[in-house]
CSV table of C-alpha atoms and ligand atoms in Angstrom, one decimal:
chain,number,residue,atom,x,y,z
A,13,MET,CA,88.4,117.1,-3.1
A,14,ASP,CA,86.0,119.4,-1.3
A,15,TYR,CA,82.9,117.2,-1.5
A,16,PHE,CA,82.4,113.5,-1.2
A,17,PRO,CA,80.2,112.2,-4.1
A,18,VAL,CA,77.3,109.9,-3.2
A,19,PHE,CA,74.1,108.7,-4.8
A,20,LEU,CA,71.2,108.7,-2.3
A,21,ASP,CA,68.4,106.2,-2.2
A,22,LEU,CA,65.3,108.4,-1.6
A,23,LYS,CA,62.7,105.9,-2.5
A,24,LYS,CA,59.6,106.3,-0.2
A,25,ARG,CA,61.6,108.8,2.0
A,26,ARG,CA,60.3,112.1,3.0
A,27,CYS,CA,62.1,115.2,1.7
A,28,LEU,CA,61.5,118.7,2.8
A,29,LEU,CA,61.2,121.3,0.0
A,30,VAL,CA,60.7,124.9,1.1
A,31,GLY,CA,59.5,127.1,-1.7
A,32,GLY,CA,56.9,127.0,-4.4
A,33,GLY,CA,58.3,128.8,-7.4
A,34,ASP,CA,60.2,127.7,-10.5
A,35,VAL,CA,63.4,126.6,-8.7
A,36,ALA,CA,61.5,124.6,-6.1
A,37,THR,CA,59.4,123.0,-8.9
A,38,ARG,CA,62.6,121.9,-10.7
A,39,LYS,CA,64.0,120.4,-7.5
A,40,GLY,CA,60.6,118.7,-6.9
A,41,ARG,CA,60.6,117.2,-10.3
A,42,LEU,CA,64.0,115.5,-9.7
A,43,LEU,CA,63.1,114.3,-6.2
A,44,VAL,CA,59.9,112.7,-7.4
A,45,LYS,CA,61.8,111.1,-10.3
A,46,ALA,CA,64.0,109.5,-7.6
A,47,GLY,CA,61.0,108.2,-5.8
A,48,ALA,CA,61.0,110.6,-2.9
A,49,ILE,CA,57.9,111.7,-1.0
A,50,LEU,CA,57.7,115.5,-0.9
A,51,ARG,CA,56.8,117.7,2.0
A,52,VAL,CA,56.4,121.1,0.3
A,53,VAL,CA,56.0,124.2,2.5
A,54,ALA,CA,55.3,127.7,0.9
A,55,PRO,CA,52.5,130.3,1.0
A,56,GLN,CA,52.2,129.8,-2.8
A,57,ILE,CA,52.9,126.7,-4.8
A,58,SER,CA,53.0,126.3,-8.5
A,59,THR,CA,50.5,124.1,-10.3
A,60,GLU,CA,53.1,121.6,-11.5
A,61,LEU,CA,54.6,121.3,-8.0
A,62,ARG,CA,51.1,120.6,-6.6
A,63,GLU,CA,50.7,117.9,-9.2
A,64,LEU,CA,54.0,116.4,-8.2
A,65,VAL,CA,53.0,116.3,-4.5
A,66,GLN,CA,49.8,114.4,-5.5
A,67,GLN,CA,51.8,112.1,-7.7
A,68,CYS,CA,54.2,111.0,-4.9
A,69,GLN,CA,51.4,111.1,-2.3
A,70,GLY,CA,53.3,113.7,-0.4
A,71,GLU,CA,52.3,116.7,1.8
A,72,MET,CA,51.6,120.3,0.9
A,73,HIS,CA,51.5,123.1,3.4
A,74,LEU,CA,50.4,126.5,2.2
A,75,ARG,CA,52.0,128.6,4.9
A,76,GLU,CA,55.2,129.9,6.2
A,77,TYR,CA,58.0,127.5,7.2
A,78,HIS,CA,58.0,126.1,10.8
A,79,GLY,CA,61.1,124.8,12.6
A,80,SER,CA,59.4,121.4,13.0
A,81,ASP,CA,59.0,120.9,9.2
A,82,VAL,CA,62.4,119.2,8.9
A,83,ASP,CA,61.4,116.5,11.4
A,84,ASP,CA,61.2,113.0,9.9
A,85,CYS,CA,62.9,114.1,6.7
A,86,VAL,CA,66.0,112.6,5.3
A,87,LEU,CA,66.8,115.6,3.1
A,88,ALA,CA,66.0,119.3,3.1
A,89,ILE,CA,66.1,121.8,0.2
A,90,ALA,CA,65.6,125.5,0.7
A,91,ALA,CA,64.5,127.1,-2.5
A,92,THR,CA,63.1,130.4,-1.3
A,93,ASP,CA,64.5,133.9,-2.3
A,94,ILE,CA,64.5,135.1,1.3
A,95,ASP,CA,68.1,134.9,2.6
A,96,SER,CA,67.2,135.0,6.3
A,97,LEU,CA,64.7,132.2,5.9
A,98,ASN,CA,67.1,130.1,4.0
A,99,GLN,CA,69.6,130.6,6.8
A,100,VAL,CA,67.1,129.4,9.4
A,101,ILE,CA,66.2,126.3,7.4
A,102,SER,CA,69.9,125.5,7.0
A,103,GLN,CA,70.5,125.8,10.8
A,104,ASP,CA,67.5,123.7,11.7
A,105,ALA,CA,68.5,120.9,9.3
A,106,LYS,CA,72.1,121.0,10.4
A,107,ALA,CA,71.0,120.8,14.1
A,108,LYS,CA,69.2,117.6,13.3
A,109,TYR,CA,72.0,116.2,11.1
A,110,ILE,CA,69.7,116.3,8.0
A,111,PRO,CA,71.6,117.0,4.8
A,112,VAL,CA,70.5,120.4,3.5
A,113,ASN,CA,70.9,122.2,0.3
A,114,VAL,CA,70.2,125.9,-0.1
A,115,VAL,CA,69.9,126.8,-3.7
A,116,ASP,CA,72.7,129.1,-4.9
A,117,SER,CA,74.3,129.4,-1.4
A,118,PRO,CA,77.0,126.8,-1.1
A,119,ALA,CA,78.0,128.3,2.3
A,120,LEU,CA,74.7,127.2,3.8
A,121,CYS,CA,74.7,123.7,2.3
A,122,THR,CA,75.9,120.5,3.7
A,123,TYR,CA,75.6,119.0,0.2
A,124,ILE,CA,75.5,120.4,-3.3
A,125,THR,CA,73.7,119.0,-6.3
A,126,PRO,CA,75.6,118.1,-9.4
A,127,ALA,CA,74.6,118.5,-13.1
A,128,ILE,CA,73.4,115.1,-14.2
A,129,ILE,CA,73.1,113.0,-17.3
A,130,ASP,CA,70.3,110.6,-16.8
A,131,ARG,CA,70.5,107.3,-18.7
A,132,SER,CA,68.9,105.5,-15.8
A,133,PRO,CA,70.0,103.3,-14.3
A,134,LEU,CA,73.2,104.8,-15.5
A,135,VAL,CA,73.5,108.3,-14.0
A,136,ILE,CA,76.5,110.6,-14.4
A,137,ALA,CA,76.9,113.4,-12.0
A,138,ILE,CA,79.3,116.4,-12.6
A,139,SER,CA,80.2,118.9,-10.0
A,140,SER,CA,82.4,121.9,-9.9
A,141,GLY,CA,82.2,121.9,-6.1
A,142,GLY,CA,79.9,124.9,-6.4
A,143,GLU,CA,82.6,127.0,-8.0
A,144,SER,CA,81.2,127.2,-11.5
A,145,PRO,CA,77.9,125.5,-12.1
A,146,VAL,CA,77.8,126.8,-15.6
A,147,LEU,CA,81.1,125.0,-16.4
A,148,ALA,CA,79.6,121.8,-15.0
A,149,ARG,CA,76.6,122.3,-17.3
A,150,LEU,CA,78.7,122.9,-20.3
A,151,ILE,CA,80.6,119.7,-19.6
A,152,ARG,CA,77.3,117.9,-19.3
A,153,ALA,CA,76.2,119.2,-22.7
A,154,LYS,CA,79.4,117.8,-24.2
A,155,LEU,CA,78.9,114.4,-22.6
A,156,GLU,CA,75.2,114.3,-23.5
A,157,THR,CA,76.2,114.2,-27.2
A,158,LEU,CA,78.8,111.5,-26.6
A,159,ILE,CA,76.8,109.1,-24.6
A,160,PRO,CA,73.9,107.6,-26.6
A,161,SER,CA,70.5,107.5,-25.0
A,162,SER,CA,70.6,103.8,-25.5
A,163,TYR,CA,73.3,103.4,-22.8
A,164,GLY,CA,70.4,103.3,-20.2
A,165,LYS,CA,69.1,100.2,-22.0
A,166,LEU,CA,72.5,98.6,-21.9
A,167,ALA,CA,72.7,99.2,-18.1
A,168,GLN,CA,69.3,97.6,-17.7
A,169,PHE,CA,70.4,94.6,-19.8
A,170,ALA,CA,73.5,94.3,-17.6
A,171,SER,CA,71.5,94.4,-14.5
A,172,ARG,CA,69.2,91.6,-15.8
A,173,TRP,CA,72.2,89.3,-16.2
A,174,ARG,CA,74.2,90.4,-13.2
A,175,GLU,CA,73.3,87.6,-10.8
A,176,ARG,CA,73.6,84.8,-13.4
A,177,ILE,CA,77.1,86.0,-14.5
A,178,LYS,CA,78.2,86.4,-10.9
A,179,HIS,CA,77.2,82.8,-10.4
A,180,ARG,CA,79.0,81.6,-13.6
A,181,PHE,CA,82.3,83.4,-12.9
A,182,ALA,CA,83.3,83.3,-9.3
A,183,ASP,CA,86.6,84.9,-10.0
A,184,THR,CA,86.3,88.7,-10.1
A,185,ASP,CA,89.0,89.3,-12.7
A,186,GLN,CA,87.4,86.7,-15.0
A,187,ARG,CA,84.0,88.3,-14.4
A,188,ARG,CA,85.3,91.8,-15.2
A,189,ARG,CA,86.9,90.6,-18.5
A,190,PHE,CA,83.7,88.9,-19.4
A,191,TRP,CA,81.7,92.1,-18.8
A,192,GLU,CA,84.2,94.2,-20.8
A,193,LYS,CA,83.6,92.0,-23.7
A,194,ILE,CA,79.9,92.1,-23.4
A,195,LEU,CA,79.6,95.8,-23.0
A,196,GLN,CA,81.7,96.6,-26.0
A,197,GLY,CA,80.8,93.7,-28.3
A,198,PRO,CA,78.0,92.3,-30.5
A,199,ALA,CA,75.7,91.8,-27.5
A,200,ALA,CA,75.8,95.6,-26.7
A,201,GLU,CA,75.2,96.5,-30.3
A,202,LEU,CA,72.1,94.3,-30.4
A,203,VAL,CA,70.8,96.0,-27.3
A,204,PHE,CA,71.5,99.5,-28.8
A,205,ASN,CA,69.4,98.4,-31.8
A,206,GLY,CA,66.5,97.2,-29.7
A,207,GLN,CA,67.1,93.5,-30.3
A,208,ASP,CA,67.1,92.5,-26.7
A,209,ALA,CA,65.9,89.0,-27.3
A,210,GLN,CA,68.8,88.2,-29.6
A,211,ALA,CA,71.2,89.8,-27.1
A,212,ASP,CA,69.8,87.5,-24.4
A,213,THR,CA,70.3,84.5,-26.6
A,214,LEU,CA,73.9,85.5,-27.4
A,215,LEU,CA,74.7,85.8,-23.7
A,216,SER,CA,73.0,82.7,-22.6
A,217,ASP,CA,74.8,80.7,-25.4
A,218,ALA,CA,78.1,82.2,-24.3
A,219,ILE,CA,77.5,81.3,-20.6
A,220,HIS,CA,76.3,77.8,-21.2
A,221,GLN,CA,78.3,76.5,-24.1
A,222,GLU,CA,81.5,78.4,-23.8
A,223,ASP,CA,81.2,79.0,-27.5
A,224,ASP,CA,82.9,81.7,-29.4
A,225,SER,CA,80.0,84.0,-29.8
A,226,LEU,CA,81.4,86.7,-27.6
A,227,THR,CA,84.8,86.6,-29.1
A,228,ARG,CA,83.3,86.6,-32.6
A,229,GLY,CA,84.0,89.8,-34.5
A,230,GLU,CA,81.6,92.0,-36.2
A,231,VAL,CA,81.5,94.5,-39.1
A,232,TYR,CA,80.3,98.1,-39.1
A,233,LEU,CA,79.5,99.3,-42.6
A,234,VAL,CA,79.6,103.1,-41.9
A,235,GLY,CA,78.8,106.0,-44.2
A,236,GLY,CA,81.5,108.6,-43.5
A,237,GLY,CA,79.7,111.4,-45.4
A,238,PRO,CA,81.1,113.5,-48.2
A,239,GLY,CA,84.1,115.0,-46.4
A,240,ASP,CA,83.3,117.5,-43.6
A,241,PRO,CA,83.7,115.4,-40.4
A,242,GLU,CA,80.9,117.3,-38.7
A,243,LEU,CA,78.5,115.6,-41.0
A,244,LEU,CA,79.1,112.2,-39.3
A,245,THR,CA,76.3,110.7,-37.4
A,246,LEU,CA,76.7,110.1,-33.6
A,247,ARG,CA,76.5,106.3,-34.2
A,248,ALA,CA,79.2,106.5,-36.9
A,249,LEU,CA,81.5,108.3,-34.5
A,250,ARG,CA,80.8,105.8,-31.7
A,251,LEU,CA,81.6,102.8,-33.9
A,252,MET,CA,84.7,104.5,-35.4
A,253,GLN,CA,86.0,104.9,-31.8
A,254,GLN,CA,85.6,101.3,-30.9
A,255,ALA,CA,86.8,99.5,-34.0
A,256,ASP,CA,90.0,97.4,-34.0
A,257,VAL,CA,90.7,97.7,-37.7
A,258,VAL,CA,89.4,100.1,-40.4
A,259,LEU,CA,89.1,99.5,-44.2
A,260,TYR,CA,88.8,102.8,-45.9
A,261,ASP,CA,88.9,104.2,-49.4
A,262,ARG,CA,89.9,107.3,-51.2
A,263,LEU,CA,86.6,109.1,-50.7
A,264,VAL,CA,87.0,109.1,-46.9
A,265,SER,CA,88.4,112.5,-46.0
A,266,ASP,CA,91.4,113.0,-43.7
A,267,GLY,CA,89.3,114.8,-41.2
A,268,VAL,CA,87.0,111.8,-40.9
A,269,MET,CA,89.9,109.4,-40.6
A,270,GLU,CA,91.3,111.5,-37.7
A,271,LEU,CA,88.3,110.5,-35.7
A,272,VAL,CA,88.9,106.8,-36.0
A,273,ARG,CA,90.4,105.2,-32.8
A,274,ARG,CA,94.0,106.0,-32.7
A,275,ASP,CA,95.3,102.5,-32.3
A,276,ALA,CA,93.0,100.9,-34.8
A,277,GLU,CA,94.9,99.2,-37.7
A,278,ARG,CA,94.3,101.0,-41.0
A,279,ILE,CA,93.9,99.3,-44.3
A,280,TYR,CA,93.6,101.4,-47.5
A,281,VAL,CA,91.5,99.6,-50.1
A,282,GLY,CA,91.7,102.2,-52.8
A,283,LYS,CA,88.8,102.7,-55.2
A,284,ARG,CA,90.0,105.4,-57.5
A,285,ARG,CA,88.4,105.0,-61.0
A,286,SER,CA,90.4,102.3,-62.7
A,287,GLU,CA,93.0,102.2,-60.0
A,288,HIS,CA,91.7,99.7,-57.5
A,289,ALA,CA,94.1,99.1,-54.7
A,290,MET,CA,92.1,96.1,-53.9
A,291,GLU,CA,89.4,94.3,-56.0
A,292,GLN,CA,85.9,94.3,-54.6
A,293,GLU,CA,85.9,90.5,-54.1
A,294,ASN,CA,89.1,90.8,-52.0
A,295,ILE,CA,87.6,93.5,-49.9
A,296,ASN,CA,84.5,91.4,-49.3
A,297,GLN,CA,86.7,88.4,-48.3
A,298,LEU,CA,89.0,90.5,-46.1
A,299,LEU,CA,86.0,91.8,-44.1
A,300,VAL,CA,84.9,88.2,-43.4
A,301,ASP,CA,88.5,87.1,-42.5
A,302,LEU,CA,89.1,89.9,-40.1
A,303,ALA,CA,85.7,89.4,-38.4
A,304,LEU,CA,86.4,85.7,-38.0
A,305,GLN,CA,89.6,86.6,-36.2
A,306,GLY,CA,87.4,88.3,-33.6
A,307,LYS,CA,88.0,91.8,-34.7
A,308,ARG,CA,85.6,94.7,-34.7
A,309,VAL,CA,85.9,95.8,-38.3
A,310,LEU,CA,85.0,99.2,-39.5
A,311,ARG,CA,84.3,99.4,-43.2
A,312,LEU,CA,84.3,103.2,-43.7
A,313,LYS,CA,82.9,104.5,-47.0
A,314,GLY,CA,82.4,107.9,-48.4
A,315,GLY,CA,78.9,109.3,-48.4
A,316,ASP,CA,76.2,106.7,-47.8
A,317,PRO,CA,77.2,103.0,-48.1
A,318,PHE,CA,74.0,102.2,-50.0
A,319,ILE,CA,74.2,104.9,-52.6
A,320,PHE,CA,76.7,103.9,-55.3
A,321,GLY,CA,78.8,102.4,-52.6
A,322,ARG,CA,78.6,98.7,-53.3
A,323,GLY,CA,77.6,98.4,-49.7
A,324,GLY,CA,75.0,95.7,-50.5
A,325,GLU,CA,77.7,93.5,-52.0
A,326,GLU,CA,80.0,93.8,-49.0
A,327,ILE,CA,77.4,92.6,-46.6
A,328,GLU,CA,76.1,89.7,-48.7
A,329,LEU,CA,79.2,87.7,-47.9
A,330,LEU,CA,79.0,88.6,-44.2
A,331,ALA,CA,75.4,87.4,-44.1
A,332,GLN,CA,76.4,84.1,-45.7
A,333,HIS,CA,79.0,83.6,-43.0
A,334,HIS,CA,76.6,84.6,-40.2
A,335,ILE,CA,78.9,87.5,-39.1
A,336,PRO,CA,77.0,90.2,-37.2
A,337,PHE,CA,77.0,93.5,-39.0
A,338,GLN,CA,75.3,96.8,-39.0
A,339,VAL,CA,74.9,99.5,-41.6
A,340,VAL,CA,75.1,103.1,-40.6
A,341,PRO,CA,73.8,105.6,-43.1
A,342,GLY,CA,75.8,108.6,-44.1
A,343,ILE,CA,75.1,111.9,-45.8
A,344,THR,CA,75.4,111.2,-49.4
A,345,ALA,CA,77.4,113.5,-51.7
A,346,ALA,CA,74.2,114.8,-53.3
A,347,SER,CA,72.8,116.1,-50.0
A,348,GLY,CA,76.1,117.3,-48.7
A,349,CYS,CA,77.2,119.1,-51.9
A,350,ALA,CA,73.7,120.6,-52.6
A,351,ALA,CA,73.4,122.0,-49.0
A,352,TYR,CA,76.9,123.4,-49.0
A,353,ALA,CA,76.5,124.9,-52.5
A,354,GLY,CA,73.1,126.5,-51.7
A,355,ILE,CA,71.2,124.4,-54.2
A,356,PRO,CA,68.0,122.9,-52.9
A,357,LEU,CA,67.5,119.6,-54.8
A,358,THR,CA,63.8,120.0,-55.0
A,359,HIS,CA,61.7,123.2,-55.1
A,360,ARG,CA,58.0,123.8,-55.5
A,361,ASP,CA,58.5,126.0,-58.5
A,362,TYR,CA,61.4,124.2,-60.3
A,363,ALA,CA,61.7,120.5,-59.5
A,364,GLN,CA,59.2,118.0,-58.1
A,365,SER,CA,61.6,115.1,-58.1
A,366,VAL,CA,65.3,114.4,-57.9
A,367,ARG,CA,67.3,111.5,-59.4
A,368,PHE,CA,70.6,110.2,-58.3
A,369,VAL,CA,72.3,108.8,-61.4
A,370,THR,CA,75.6,107.2,-62.0
A,371,GLY,CA,77.6,108.6,-64.9
A,372,HIS,CA,79.9,105.6,-64.9
A,373,LEU,CA,78.2,102.4,-66.0
A,374,GLN,CA,79.6,98.9,-65.5
A,375,ASP,CA,80.4,98.5,-69.2
A,376,ASP,CA,82.1,101.9,-69.2
A,377,SER,CA,79.4,103.6,-71.3
A,378,THR,CA,76.8,106.1,-70.2
A,379,ASN,CA,74.0,104.3,-71.9
A,380,LEU,CA,71.1,105.6,-69.7
A,381,GLN,CA,67.4,106.2,-70.2
A,382,TRP,CA,67.9,109.6,-71.8
A,383,PRO,CA,64.3,110.3,-72.8
A,384,GLU,CA,63.2,110.0,-69.1
A,385,LEU,CA,66.2,111.9,-67.8
A,386,ALA,CA,65.6,114.8,-70.3
A,387,GLU,CA,62.1,115.4,-68.9
A,388,PRO,CA,61.7,118.9,-67.3
A,389,GLY,CA,60.7,119.5,-63.7
A,390,GLN,CA,63.3,117.2,-62.2
A,391,THR,CA,66.8,117.6,-60.8
A,392,LEU,CA,69.4,115.2,-61.9
A,393,VAL,CA,72.4,114.5,-59.8
A,394,PHE,CA,75.2,112.6,-61.5
A,395,TYR,CA,77.7,110.8,-59.4
A,396,MET,CA,81.0,109.8,-61.1
A,397,GLY,CA,80.1,112.0,-64.0
A,398,LEU,CA,83.3,113.9,-64.7
A,399,VAL,CA,84.7,111.6,-67.3
A,400,GLY,CA,81.5,111.3,-69.2
A,401,LEU,CA,80.5,114.9,-68.7
A,402,ALA,CA,80.5,116.1,-72.3
A,403,GLU,CA,78.6,113.0,-73.3
A,404,ILE,CA,76.0,113.4,-70.6
A,405,CYS,CA,75.3,117.1,-71.4
A,406,ALA,CA,75.1,116.4,-75.2
A,407,ALA,CA,72.7,113.4,-74.7
A,408,LEU,CA,70.3,115.5,-72.5
A,409,ILE,CA,70.2,118.2,-75.1
A,410,ALA,CA,69.7,115.7,-77.9
A,411,HIS,CA,66.8,114.2,-76.0
A,412,GLY,CA,65.1,117.6,-75.5
A,413,ARG,CA,66.3,119.2,-72.4
A,414,ALA,CA,66.9,122.9,-73.0
A,415,PRO,CA,70.6,123.8,-73.7
A,416,ASP,CA,70.4,126.6,-71.2
A,417,THR,CA,69.4,124.3,-68.4
A,418,PRO,CA,71.7,125.4,-65.5
A,419,VAL,CA,74.3,122.9,-64.3
A,420,ALA,CA,76.5,123.1,-61.2
A,421,LEU,CA,79.7,121.1,-60.8
A,422,VAL,CA,80.7,120.7,-57.2
A,423,GLU,CA,84.3,119.7,-56.7
A,424,LYS,CA,85.4,118.3,-53.3
A,425,GLY,CA,82.0,119.2,-51.9
A,426,THR,CA,81.7,120.1,-48.1
A,427,THR,CA,85.5,120.2,-47.7
A,428,ARG,CA,87.6,123.3,-47.3
A,429,ASP,CA,88.6,123.0,-50.9
A,430,GLN,CA,85.0,122.9,-52.2
A,431,ARG,CA,84.6,124.7,-55.6
A,432,VAL,CA,81.4,125.3,-57.4
A,433,LEU,CA,81.4,125.9,-61.1
A,434,ILE,CA,78.1,127.1,-62.7
A,435,ALA,CA,77.3,126.9,-66.4
A,436,ASP,CA,74.6,125.3,-68.5
A,437,LEU,CA,74.2,122.1,-70.5
A,438,ALA,CA,75.7,123.7,-73.6
A,439,THR,CA,78.7,125.3,-71.9
A,440,MET,CA,79.7,123.1,-68.9
A,441,ALA,CA,82.1,120.8,-70.8
A,442,GLN,CA,84.1,123.9,-71.9
A,443,THR,CA,84.0,125.4,-68.4
A,444,VAL,CA,85.4,122.2,-66.9
A,445,ALA,CA,88.1,122.1,-69.5
A,446,ASP,CA,89.1,125.7,-68.6
A,447,ASN,CA,89.2,125.2,-64.9
A,448,ASN,CA,91.5,122.3,-64.2
A,449,VAL,CA,89.0,120.2,-62.3
A,450,HIS,CA,89.9,117.3,-60.1
A,451,GLY,CA,87.6,114.7,-58.5
A,452,PRO,CA,85.5,113.9,-56.7
A,453,THR,CA,83.0,116.0,-58.4
A,454,LEU,CA,79.2,115.9,-58.5
A,455,LEU,CA,77.0,117.3,-61.3
A,456,ILE,CA,73.7,118.9,-60.4
A,457,ILE,CA,71.5,119.6,-63.4
A,458,GLY,CA,68.2,121.5,-63.4
A,459,GLU,CA,66.4,124.8,-62.7
A,460,VAL,CA,67.2,124.6,-59.0
A,461,VAL,CA,70.8,125.5,-59.8
A,462,LYS,CA,69.6,129.1,-60.4
A,463,LEU,CA,69.0,129.4,-56.7
A,464,HIS,CA,72.7,129.0,-56.0
A,465,ALA,CA,73.4,132.7,-56.5
A,466,SER,CA,70.9,133.8,-53.8
A,467,LEU,CA,71.1,130.9,-51.4
A,468,GLN,CA,74.9,130.5,-51.1
A,469,TRP,CA,75.5,130.6,-47.4
A,470,PHE,CA,78.7,131.1,-45.6
A,471,SER,CA,80.2,127.9,-46.7
A,472,PRO,CA,83.5,126.2,-46.1
A,473,ALA,CA,84.5,126.8,-49.7
A,474,GLN,CA,87.4,129.1,-49.7
A,475,ASN,CA,87.4,130.2,-53.3
A,476,PRO,CA,84.2,129.3,-54.9
A,477,VAL,CA,84.4,130.0,-58.6
A,478,ASP,CA,81.2,131.0,-60.4
A,479,SER,CA,81.9,131.0,-64.1
A,480,ASP,CA,78.6,131.7,-65.9
B,527,SAH,N1,78.6,106.4,-51.5
B,527,SAH,C1,78.9,107.7,-52.0
B,527,SAH,C2,79.1,107.8,-53.5
B,527,SAH,C3,80.2,106.9,-54.0
B,527,SAH,S1,80.4,107.1,-55.8
B,527,SAH,C4,77.9,108.7,-51.5
B,527,SAH,O1,76.8,108.4,-51.1
B,527,SAH,O2,78.2,109.9,-51.7
B,527,SAH,C5,81.7,108.2,-55.9
B,527,SAH,C6,81.2,109.5,-56.4
B,527,SAH,O3,80.5,110.3,-55.4
B,527,SAH,C7,82.2,110.5,-56.9
B,527,SAH,O4,82.7,110.1,-58.2
B,527,SAH,C8,81.5,111.8,-56.9
B,527,SAH,O5,80.7,111.9,-58.0
B,527,SAH,C9,80.7,111.7,-55.7
B,527,SAH,N2,81.3,112.3,-54.5
B,527,SAH,C10,81.6,111.7,-53.4
B,527,SAH,N3,82.1,112.6,-52.5
B,527,SAH,C11,82.0,113.8,-53.1
B,527,SAH,C12,82.4,115.1,-52.7
B,527,SAH,N4,82.9,115.4,-51.5
B,527,SAH,N5,82.2,116.1,-53.6
B,527,SAH,C13,81.7,115.9,-54.8
B,527,SAH,N6,81.4,114.6,-55.2
B,527,SAH,C14,81.5,113.6,-54.4
């Protein structure tokens, strides 16, 4: 290790900043954020840097650098583009044992600055030892997406409770285990969701009554999107990686399942049309049972849990048992398939509204409000419409929608096997019969389908078939 990492407390401490351009301004911004008092020396100083000096009640000297400028400072930064001057500043600071950084000249520095991720009070610093600052910044960008901005709130929450918990658990091991539970359990989820008061109550109950609230499980009802794992939300991914057990069904793609924590127990609960690996009531009960065992249960569903997903039913029973749960929306099949097939669901010229309709009714009929659905100027998206497809098209025509209204059938939308069949109300049933179609499929009906030909982008579909 070439450098020893430290975090400096600069609050109310004077720091010398030589230079008044962009680089100096960036450094000044960070120093002020950390509570430092600036002493800026440069013949010209940017407007923002002047404001920063005012803000921290610092000093500004519009002149060349003098050797005595480093006096009384705890830190020095040389951000000028004159090499000889940078060298002098570095020597002066070193002679007085003041840590000095010369921007972009590691050889002149006694310390270097890392790339940082600021979730104050949580701060992550990444350094390549000055060898490749760009690499450090790339790593930072990766971590930025992985670490939710709400982690700062969690650290603040932890800090508020630190003393009380230290008091409660004298034993350090015990204390560490307690914190591990808090920072990964329901209390943390409450903080992430902005429910600080509830999180406080949970913690204070846990400390005072030694009840089970911290070992209680919870359920995450998560929308896994239509197939492409890149369509997951950051929150979905985070919860998938902390779950102890996952209940998933057929619509959840392999790519998405790969992102679930490796050692999580996996339970397949089926849901193919008429082939239910597990009845809905049993799924609801299983969620409750697992959570009561203290598990963090991930209920992973295709698309969005609240769109034809029976998500509402699954959380009803949880609510009755006072089991903490959260619902994470996902990209529904209509959005995913439409985007990947280049079909905007609404369009100023063609469709002023869009309807998501189920093609599979509870009593196995497709007894819908056909007159309304046949109205022009709207896009219809049928979920679970493959079995009743011929009936759906015929009913729309019978109720007045033009037989040449374009229809798209998207098979396995957003996955690598996506296929798009284009026909119209009069011909789609035959097109499907000719093309050996397998589910899941989505039907998009309306004038917007015309745009598919021109708006099809480079999509993951390997062999899109257009058959009109
Ligand atoms: N909750 C899900 C829908 C569940 S209903 C969501 O929001 O997307 C199941 C139906 O969704 C399937 O019968 C099919 O019509 C549609 N569907 C889901 N994923 C799909 C995909 N990748 N491609 C095409 N249709 C899909």
